[in-house]
XYZ file of C-alpha atoms in Angstrom:
668
model
C 42.601 197.106 162.151
C 46.058 195.382 162.133
C 44.582 191.984 160.684
C 42.768 193.616 157.935
C 46.342 195.281 157.116
C 48.016 192.198 156.671
C 45.542 190.492 154.453
C 45.390 193.846 152.360
C 49.264 193.298 151.849
C 48.821 189.744 151.514
C 46.455 190.188 148.441
C 48.336 193.321 146.667
C 51.623 191.452 147.186
C 50.053 187.931 145.612
C 48.532 189.810 143.036
C 51.775 191.378 141.808
C 54.250 188.236 141.687
C 52.314 186.798 138.703
C 53.494 190.157 136.761
C 57.307 189.619 138.135
C 58.083 187.097 135.263
C 55.805 189.635 132.651
C 58.279 192.456 133.816
C 61.145 190.764 132.933
C 60.469 189.229 129.950
C 59.363 192.570 129.441
C 62.748 194.516 129.987
C 64.142 191.354 128.088
C 62.731 192.177 124.942
C 63.029 196.216 125.186
C 67.251 194.896 125.838
C 66.457 192.866 122.645
C 65.064 195.311 120.322
C 68.640 196.626 119.811
C 70.926 193.383 121.024
C 68.903 191.106 118.833
C 70.239 193.064 115.972
C 73.181 190.984 114.655
C 75.041 193.771 112.752
C 75.010 195.347 116.063
C 79.035 195.511 117.106
C 81.191 198.259 119.033
C 85.035 198.606 119.213
C 87.034 197.551 122.274
C 90.596 197.564 122.004
C 90.918 198.040 118.456
C 88.987 195.301 117.718
C 85.496 195.170 116.460
C 83.364 193.246 119.190
C 79.887 191.781 118.596
C 77.172 192.778 120.910
C 74.520 190.627 119.494
C 72.534 188.321 121.945
C 70.796 185.346 120.299
C 67.158 185.527 122.521
C 66.635 181.958 121.625
C 69.534 180.368 123.305
C 69.191 182.542 126.254
C 65.909 181.220 126.636
C 67.450 177.979 126.730
C 70.794 178.805 128.827
C 70.888 178.168 132.917
C 69.913 181.648 133.549
C 67.345 182.363 131.207
C 65.492 178.853 132.486
C 65.721 180.272 136.055
C 64.169 183.624 135.238
C 67.601 185.120 135.257
C 66.768 188.872 133.424
C 69.638 190.968 132.054
C 69.965 193.339 134.381
C 70.686 190.732 137.144
C 73.755 190.662 135.926
C 74.373 194.001 133.930
C 73.314 195.678 137.163
C 74.729 198.968 135.469
C 72.177 198.544 132.598
C 69.370 200.781 134.337
C 67.748 202.942 131.513
C 67.629 202.469 127.915
C 69.730 203.322 125.916
C 72.480 201.993 128.906
C 75.854 204.016 129.484
C 78.184 202.656 126.367
C 80.729 200.500 128.720
C 79.454 198.677 131.221
C 81.112 197.425 133.824
C 82.128 193.914 133.534
C 79.801 191.071 134.943
C 80.493 189.759 138.080
C 79.514 186.089 138.528
C 80.997 186.052 141.529
C 77.783 187.991 143.333
C 76.024 184.823 142.686
C 79.293 181.992 142.587
C 81.045 182.996 145.504
C 82.905 180.022 146.225
C 83.212 179.164 142.483
C 84.719 182.772 142.164
C 86.819 182.246 144.900
C 88.431 179.120 144.128
C 89.388 180.147 140.314
C 90.604 183.023 142.311
C 92.874 180.509 143.552
C 94.169 179.236 140.586
C 96.328 179.487 137.697
C 93.895 181.092 135.056
C 93.110 184.044 137.662
C 96.562 185.377 137.240
C 96.314 185.049 132.999
C 93.042 187.301 133.125
C 90.942 183.943 132.310
C 87.206 184.626 132.462
C 84.265 182.736 133.746
C 83.088 183.131 129.784
C 86.124 181.842 128.340
C 85.163 178.413 129.320
C 81.511 178.456 130.220
C 80.157 181.203 126.832
C 78.359 184.130 128.349
C 74.314 184.144 126.981
C 74.259 180.560 125.771
C 75.641 179.120 129.168
C 74.265 175.630 129.450
C 74.066 172.810 132.720
C 77.974 170.793 132.419
C 75.503 168.225 131.902
C 74.003 169.272 128.676
C 75.975 167.746 125.469
C 75.515 171.160 123.889
C 77.445 172.797 127.309
C 81.116 173.886 126.637
C 82.288 171.910 129.828
C 80.375 168.644 128.577
C 82.741 165.971 128.615
C 82.969 165.768 125.208
C 83.474 169.299 124.389
C 85.567 170.214 127.593
C 88.495 169.120 125.945
C 87.962 171.527 122.686
C 87.238 174.544 125.179
C 90.524 173.953 127.125
C 92.046 174.215 123.199
C 90.747 177.337 122.343
C 93.850 178.454 124.733
C 95.547 175.592 125.180
C 96.266 174.114 121.278
C 97.708 177.788 120.216
C 101.310 178.256 121.181
C 101.038 181.754 121.022
C 98.583 181.974 124.056
C 100.164 179.319 126.044
C 104.046 178.855 124.390
C 105.228 175.516 125.225
C 102.214 174.164 126.910
C 100.616 173.517 123.677
C 102.334 170.676 123.231
C 100.574 169.065 126.146
C 97.244 169.901 124.467
C 98.214 167.872 121.318
C 100.129 165.183 122.763
C 96.590 164.584 124.566
C 95.169 164.668 121.312
C 97.439 161.973 120.240
C 96.797 159.376 123.260
C 94.718 157.370 124.021
C 92.165 159.265 126.201
C 91.881 162.070 123.446
C 91.795 159.671 120.971
C 88.688 157.903 122.950
C 86.902 161.343 123.557
C 87.026 162.173 120.087
C 84.977 158.692 119.606
C 82.342 160.402 121.685
C 83.179 157.874 124.610
C 82.204 158.886 128.330
C 83.772 157.981 131.002
C 87.379 158.633 129.428
C 89.901 160.824 130.980
C 89.056 164.989 129.856
C 91.101 168.118 130.823
C 89.174 168.374 133.855
C 89.279 164.913 135.242
C 93.153 165.134 135.882
C 93.318 168.902 136.631
C 90.166 170.274 138.258
C 87.753 172.800 137.093
C 88.238 176.078 138.740
C 90.867 175.923 141.136
C 93.396 174.419 138.681
C 96.658 174.764 140.287
C 100.451 174.124 138.675
C 101.329 170.220 138.815
C 104.221 171.559 141.142
C 101.811 172.395 144.002
C 101.020 169.827 146.760
C 97.081 170.746 146.232
C 97.445 170.130 142.604
C 95.468 166.550 141.556
C 98.326 166.562 138.964
C 100.917 166.824 141.458
C 102.957 163.998 141.994
C 102.301 162.731 145.781
C 98.797 163.000 144.326
C 98.265 161.856 140.812
C 97.958 158.348 142.031
C 94.542 159.348 143.848
C 93.942 161.034 140.445
C 94.094 158.412 138.370
C 92.546 156.127 140.864
C 89.438 157.476 139.946
C 89.174 155.508 136.625
C 92.255 153.251 137.529
C 91.466 151.766 141.269
C 92.705 148.327 140.347
C 95.983 149.155 138.938
C 96.734 152.363 141.480
C 96.011 149.967 143.938
C 98.319 147.170 143.151
C 100.669 149.888 142.538
C 100.367 151.002 146.165
C 101.784 147.829 147.372
C 104.896 148.135 144.843
C 108.009 148.648 145.878
C 107.468 151.736 143.668
C 104.138 152.574 145.851
C 106.019 151.915 149.075
C 108.735 154.251 148.141
C 106.097 156.994 147.045
C 104.344 156.598 150.552
C 107.780 157.094 152.075
C 108.739 160.323 150.166
C 111.085 159.188 148.390
C 112.051 161.994 145.752
C 112.800 159.946 143.213
C 109.690 157.348 143.411
C 108.137 156.889 140.035
C 104.102 157.579 139.898
C 101.528 156.728 137.207
C 102.804 159.552 135.176
C 106.804 158.906 135.219
C 105.695 155.731 133.528
C 102.225 156.927 131.389
C 102.932 160.018 129.871
C 100.609 162.099 131.777
C 98.816 163.568 127.894
C 100.019 161.329 125.395
C 99.098 157.959 127.267
C 99.711 155.069 125.387
C 97.552 151.913 125.102
C 99.965 149.212 127.111
C 99.358 146.522 124.832
C 100.127 148.497 121.278
C 103.681 148.711 120.206
C 104.488 152.110 120.659
C 104.193 151.505 124.793
C 105.939 148.466 124.693
C 109.063 150.066 122.658
C 109.114 152.875 125.054
C 108.683 151.470 128.459
C 112.202 150.304 128.770
C 113.633 153.480 128.098
C 111.185 154.759 131.000
C 112.291 152.524 133.167
C 116.262 153.419 132.114
C 115.276 156.458 133.352
C 115.963 155.709 136.183
C 117.951 152.330 136.467
C 120.516 153.412 134.403
C 122.916 150.110 134.671
C 120.593 147.465 134.658
C 119.306 149.242 131.689
C 122.551 148.959 129.669
C 122.844 145.594 130.430
C 119.605 144.812 129.345
C 119.998 146.954 125.998
C 123.258 144.450 125.506
C 121.413 141.584 125.948
C 119.406 139.603 122.898
C 116.189 141.128 124.621
C 117.430 144.574 124.323
C 118.904 144.248 120.929
C 115.785 143.483 119.147
C 113.729 145.865 121.228
C 116.186 148.223 120.455
C 115.836 147.462 116.466
C 112.158 148.534 117.375
C 110.768 145.170 117.341
C 108.302 144.550 120.517
C 107.589 141.098 120.452
C 110.707 140.264 122.893
C 110.654 140.414 126.928
C 111.162 143.722 128.031
C 111.631 144.938 131.665
C 107.649 144.544 132.348
C 107.075 141.361 131.133
C 110.133 139.944 133.644
C 109.897 142.475 136.701
C 105.925 143.254 136.334
C 104.224 146.605 135.572
C 102.315 147.871 138.491
C 103.445 145.218 141.037
C 107.281 145.605 140.901
C 108.800 143.892 143.915
C 112.463 143.130 144.921
C 113.847 139.756 144.108
C 113.665 139.316 147.829
C 110.616 139.333 148.206
C 108.630 135.643 147.776
C 105.441 137.690 145.379
C 108.038 139.044 143.400
C 107.912 137.859 139.537
C 111.952 137.463 140.012
C 112.272 135.609 143.014
C 113.272 132.094 143.393
C 110.157 130.484 143.864
C 108.578 132.269 140.903
C 111.391 132.839 138.434
C 110.901 129.704 136.607
C 107.291 130.475 135.820
C 108.406 134.082 134.518
C 110.863 132.467 132.324
C 107.929 130.179 130.899
C 105.895 132.365 129.897
C 108.308 132.831 126.740
C 110.083 129.526 127.451
C 107.229 127.124 128.179
C 109.542 124.036 127.963
C 111.914 126.215 130.577
C 113.662 123.974 133.550
C 115.434 125.031 136.547
C 118.784 124.987 134.816
C 117.473 127.857 132.972
C 116.905 130.285 135.471
C 120.494 130.249 136.022
C 120.875 132.629 132.838
C 121.385 136.058 133.439
C 119.241 138.333 131.535
C 121.439 141.331 133.029
C 125.137 140.332 131.992
C 127.437 142.574 132.752
C 131.208 140.918 131.064
C 132.811 143.779 132.604
C 132.258 142.939 135.863
C 134.311 140.406 137.247
C 133.525 139.493 140.069
C 129.640 138.607 139.878
C 130.432 137.048 136.366
C 134.178 135.703 136.233
C 133.834 132.977 133.528
C 132.018 135.560 130.832
C 134.553 138.276 131.829
C 137.107 135.944 131.196
C 135.371 134.330 127.991
C 134.950 137.943 126.671
C 138.589 138.699 127.222
C 139.678 135.631 125.782
C 137.390 136.668 122.331
C 138.506 139.771 122.060
C 142.054 139.122 122.280
C 141.495 136.411 119.541
C 139.624 139.601 117.626
C 142.697 141.757 118.392
C 145.645 139.661 117.368
C 143.750 138.376 114.383
C 143.332 141.883 113.024
C 146.608 143.616 114.102
C 148.327 140.244 112.154
C 146.244 140.212 108.864
C 145.954 144.035 109.021
C 149.535 144.273 109.147
C 150.118 141.663 106.012
C 146.941 143.220 103.975
C 148.468 147.075 104.609
C 151.813 145.788 103.587
C 150.477 144.023 100.318
C 148.850 147.046 99.414
C 151.773 149.253 99.559
C 153.929 146.523 97.520
C 151.219 145.492 94.903
C 150.813 149.511 94.360
C 154.809 149.640 94.237
C 154.748 146.641 91.607
C 152.487 148.044 89.510
C 154.277 152.118 89.407
C 157.339 150.462 88.886
C 156.082 147.596 86.184
C 157.861 145.249 88.007
C 154.868 142.550 87.296
C 155.545 139.500 84.870
C 154.979 141.084 81.136
C 152.808 138.270 80.109
C 149.998 138.971 82.789
C 147.066 140.381 80.916
C 147.874 138.009 77.889
C 145.938 134.888 77.881
C 147.327 132.355 76.047
C 143.875 130.512 75.462
C 145.119 127.371 77.268
C 142.682 127.237 80.469
C 143.337 124.706 83.196
C 140.637 123.684 85.816
C 140.916 124.847 89.628
C 137.762 124.155 91.071
C 135.467 121.180 90.179
C 131.638 121.411 90.212
C 131.201 120.677 94.190
C 133.768 122.714 94.992
C 132.079 125.522 92.913
C 128.362 124.871 94.383
C 130.367 124.429 98.113
C 131.930 127.701 97.812
C 128.514 129.495 96.504
C 126.723 127.852 99.378
C 129.175 129.398 101.476
C 129.470 133.357 100.685
C 125.090 132.930 100.151
C 124.954 132.119 103.237
C 127.550 134.281 105.331
C 126.276 136.908 103.811
C 122.770 136.547 104.579
C 123.606 135.704 107.965
C 125.536 138.910 108.010
C 122.909 140.860 106.903
C 120.710 139.758 109.065
C 122.990 139.133 112.308
C 125.205 142.504 112.250
C 122.087 144.583 113.229
C 121.791 142.676 116.470
C 125.194 143.870 117.155
C 124.774 147.018 115.902
C 121.346 147.314 116.833
C 121.867 151.027 118.331
C 122.211 152.381 114.612
C 120.151 153.672 112.320
C 121.971 151.714 109.321
C 120.733 148.409 111.493
C 117.338 149.533 112.420
C 117.194 150.507 108.706
C 118.299 147.210 107.601
C 116.272 144.863 109.956
C 112.835 147.136 108.879
C 113.823 146.680 104.703
C 114.074 143.129 105.901
C 110.659 142.521 106.893
C 110.826 142.738 110.617
C 113.192 140.879 112.762
C 111.051 138.365 112.867
C 111.851 137.540 109.362
C 115.700 138.395 109.938
C 115.409 135.619 112.499
C 113.809 133.286 110.095
C 116.748 134.061 107.401
C 119.484 133.905 110.263
C 118.394 130.323 111.044
C 117.924 129.047 107.888
C 121.416 130.235 106.511
C 122.596 128.239 109.773
C 120.900 124.878 108.416
C 122.872 125.659 105.463
C 125.777 126.084 107.349
C 125.502 122.904 108.835
C 124.494 121.373 105.637
C 127.525 122.634 103.170
C 129.432 121.536 106.087
C 128.353 118.085 106.674
C 128.783 117.776 102.622
C 132.490 118.573 102.792
C 133.120 115.938 105.270
C 131.265 113.720 103.078
C 133.044 114.747 100.147
C 136.559 114.006 101.881
C 135.507 110.822 103.202
C 134.546 109.834 99.436
C 137.980 111.214 97.811
C 139.870 108.536 100.574
C 137.220 105.454 100.212
C 137.200 106.220 96.124
C 140.987 106.208 96.341
C 141.315 109.479 94.877
C 143.446 111.195 97.902
C 145.279 109.303 100.466
C 144.205 109.799 103.899
C 147.846 111.174 104.368
C 147.498 113.161 101.743
C 144.926 114.548 102.752
C 146.385 115.695 105.921
C 149.658 116.233 104.746
C 151.965 117.436 101.572
C 151.065 119.983 98.547
C 147.320 118.794 97.842
C 146.877 119.366 101.670
C 144.570 122.508 102.943
C 146.269 121.153 106.845
C 148.943 124.244 107.153
C 152.672 122.512 106.879
C 155.903 123.834 108.116
C 156.572 125.261 104.764
C 153.613 127.695 105.298
C 155.751 129.490 107.930
C 158.260 129.566 105.680
C 156.051 131.351 103.025
C 154.557 133.963 105.462
C 158.434 135.029 106.620
C 159.142 135.297 102.653
C 156.391 136.913 101.618
C 156.973 139.791 104.526
C 160.453 139.849 103.456
C 159.056 140.567 99.751
C 156.506 142.753 101.407
C 159.385 145.247 102.765
C 161.722 144.617 99.692
C 164.287 142.060 101.085
C 163.845 139.263 99.070
C 161.859 137.908 96.154
C 158.434 137.044 95.887
C 157.870 133.539 97.116
C 156.160 130.602 95.086
C 153.293 129.252 95.955
C 151.788 125.903 95.955
C 147.733 124.789 94.891
C 146.885 126.432 98.554
C 148.606 129.398 100.195
C 148.891 129.987 103.452
C 145.918 133.285 103.522
C 143.942 130.175 101.919
C 144.206 127.654 104.490
C 143.608 130.081 106.993
C 140.497 130.783 105.328
C 139.862 126.751 104.999
C 140.519 126.334 108.808
C 138.610 129.460 109.760
C 135.243 127.775 108.170
C 135.773 124.488 110.479
C 136.697 127.199 113.566
C 133.279 129.201 112.777
C 130.974 126.215 112.214
C 131.976 124.738 115.456
C 131.919 127.943 117.373
C 129.698 129.845 115.612
C 127.514 127.156 114.826
C 127.500 125.557 117.863
C 126.580 128.817 120.141
C 124.145 129.765 117.900
C 122.124 126.249 118.472
C 122.354 126.655 122.035
C 120.892 130.516 121.607
C 118.188 128.911 119.255
C 117.296 126.098 121.746
C 118.390 127.360 125.215
C 115.602 125.707 126.795
C 116.514 122.160 125.379
C 120.357 123.029 126.145
C 119.829 124.081 129.640
C 117.891 120.663 130.610
C 121.204 119.278 131.081
C 123.506 122.506 130.990
C 123.448 125.233 132.883
C 121.939 128.165 132.170
C 125.238 130.178 132.333
C 125.948 128.655 129.140
C 123.456 130.695 127.251
C 125.442 133.689 128.186
C 128.626 132.114 127.311
C 127.061 131.416 124.006
C 125.942 134.964 123.480
C 129.929 136.626 124.018
C 131.256 133.556 121.982
C 128.739 133.827 118.938
C 128.433 137.835 118.801
C 132.405 138.537 118.777
C 133.118 135.390 116.639
C 130.500 136.679 114.083
C 132.601 140.258 113.936
C 136.066 138.487 113.698
C 134.321 136.441 110.711
C 132.382 139.737 109.392
C 135.532 142.075 109.798
C 137.712 139.180 107.821
C 136.046 138.375 105.486
C 134.877 141.827 104.122
C 138.039 143.046 104.570
C 140.936 140.666 104.759
C 139.391 137.824 102.402
C 137.998 140.631 100.131
C 141.216 142.302 99.522
C 143.340 139.033 99.451
C 140.618 137.820 96.467
C 139.573 140.818 95.010
C 141.438 144.168 95.673
C 144.708 143.328 95.493
C 146.791 144.426 92.120
C 147.136 141.283 90.970
C 143.285 140.740 91.149
C 141.639 144.012 91.286
C 138.528 144.557 90.368
C 137.190 140.781 90.674
C 138.658 137.548 90.789
C 135.979 134.793 89.293
C 137.647 131.726 89.333
C 135.593 129.887 92.364
C 132.651 130.378 90.258
C 134.093 129.544 86.479
C 136.317 127.125 88.139
C 138.967 127.986 85.377
C 142.188 129.699 85.572
C 144.115 130.263 82.791
C 147.831 129.192 81.820
C 149.806 132.446 82.500
C 147.687 133.462 85.806
C 148.804 129.677 86.651
C 152.528 130.105 85.977
C 152.605 133.281 88.483
C 149.871 132.681 90.673
C 150.758 128.813 91.585
C 154.230 128.071 90.339
C 155.050 125.602 92.363
C 151.803 123.472 91.046
C 152.294 124.190 87.790
C 155.718 122.930 88.280
C 154.794 120.007 89.787
C 151.873 118.859 87.291
C 154.015 119.846 84.323
C 156.177 117.174 85.833
C 154.264 114.341 86.742
C 152.395 115.016 84.087
C 149.314 115.786 85.555
C 148.376 118.904 83.682
C 147.025 117.497 80.274
C 144.065 115.874 83.201
C 142.857 119.593 84.592
C 143.379 120.887 80.906
C 140.088 122.549 80.031
C 138.046 124.585 77.812
C 137.347 128.525 78.326
C 134.445 129.833 80.538
C 131.245 130.592 78.234
C 130.259 133.661 77.624
C 126.968 133.689 80.151
C 129.384 131.977 83.024
C 131.739 134.798 83.100
C 129.172 137.610 83.284
C 127.304 135.027 86.019
C 130.231 135.349 87.765
C 130.596 138.709 87.582
C 126.991 139.534 88.692
C 127.250 137.370 91.852
C 130.550 138.216 92.371
C 129.928 142.293 91.998
C 126.724 141.970 94.195
C 128.195 140.019 96.976
C 131.523 142.293 97.067
C 128.814 145.313 97.102
C 127.336 143.699 100.489
C 130.063 142.831 102.239
C 131.951 146.800 101.091
C 128.910 148.212 102.275
C 128.851 146.463 105.773
C 132.408 146.758 106.204
C 131.457 150.826 105.913
C 128.673 150.898 108.254
C 130.325 148.883 110.956
C 133.545 151.008 110.578
C 131.296 153.916 110.626
C 129.720 152.678 114.098
C 133.259 152.702 115.717
C 134.410 156.106 114.446
C 131.126 158.086 114.169
């Protein structure tokens, strides 16, 4: 009898099981009689909410495919019509572990629900490209909240940064295997980054990155940074310290390469400051990446102390590291200090001493000639106001004399053309931290172009210097000037004892203690300018050659010569540009007698009355020896006067613009 009952139950249940899907389908169809209407809505919290359910999408969902019906989730919808306000669906009734994990995460605290990420009636498996949590769509899903600052506040910048970073760009291109939000933050148990359990916590982030970048993280773990992190050093850098965790940039792109020095400088302030003060750092600071940066010398993930034989800057490997950029470098080259600190006399005694000498030279020159210029300006204005100047000035007689011959005019044109170009292309390095320096460098086409122009003008400088030496030799050999006349006398550019007397008498005139001295063919300030060119070509030129060909010069000389050349070249260039654009321009153009522009160096001609006033001793001497007629010439033609004005004003404008920019850098 018992066996018969069991058989009966089996037959009954076996026959009823096929009816279960039918019953569920029937119940679902009954629900869709109302919820299949797209116009079905209700009001919740003052907002209209759709109650429409797309039956075809539900059938394709994970729940519909598994035979789960409406009442399995909406357990209180047991009759039709059901109560108006149903209970909130409890996903945890089936997904208990997931619900528990989410409850521990940050989303639980802000009221985020499962449906916010997975949807409701159209939930697809994560492997389905149509799923909201598929790797190609999860970014948009997260962005539905995290891109809205009104929802997440300042955290919205993290999402926009991700979109602009390499991970975001690659993901938008449809590439799988690229890090998306859930790869770094997890999915359900999302914890704040300061929680040690979070995959984004600094102690865990290397392991998180390792899932995609195993090689880099393995190397990092053996570096000085990795060891420090393992030892619990709070300041130890992790992946996200150097690589922005959201706006992750490609390491071979200029944006990353330029930012990496600032990143390293966040921890290594003093080395970064000395790097920025070097040629490498100045070029990088101007916005050009094709120059040695921290990672080029120290490595990136494999950073090791110099005492470690495996370090890229150890004694064993330093030359090979330098040869990556300077392939012909020899052992002497490694004596160059890339982190020169000329304020450290203990570590850099020679460089510090030279820096102080150059600084003293610069200060004393500007103190003397600054006072000279200021007093001259005041005295000149007094002469102008009191009408003490010669009454005949401004009334040309029509007689003109040749002051500079064609060679001298061409030479001077080469001098100020090359000098201004050298200044425009070189000063941005000296003032690399300023916006005007960056603007000039970029307007000129980048620092590569600046470097080419700078070196070209350096060649021109050596060219006119050699040309001048040849001209002086020609004057002597041809008999136009005796050798002693070149070195001594009224025709010489070499300072004479009379120049010291003229300086003293000129200062007396400045102070109203005596008459204005009479000058010959060349004044003491013109002789100073002339000697400054000799000094400049020797000092700036030779130091520039060392900086241009460091590997060549360090074959015979120690590497310290590169550092010394850098100090001398930079400070002498600052002295030269400041002196020319301030002192020389005043002496030539801005003093009352010449204002606003003296074109004589391009026209080569001077009026008789101007010569009588400006070169009284020369005029008297030539009138006495009869040579005045030899230099008499025709007035400058109109085209030459216009050319002189156009060229003169162009270079005066550039010079004063650079001078103002330099001064603003010191006082702003």
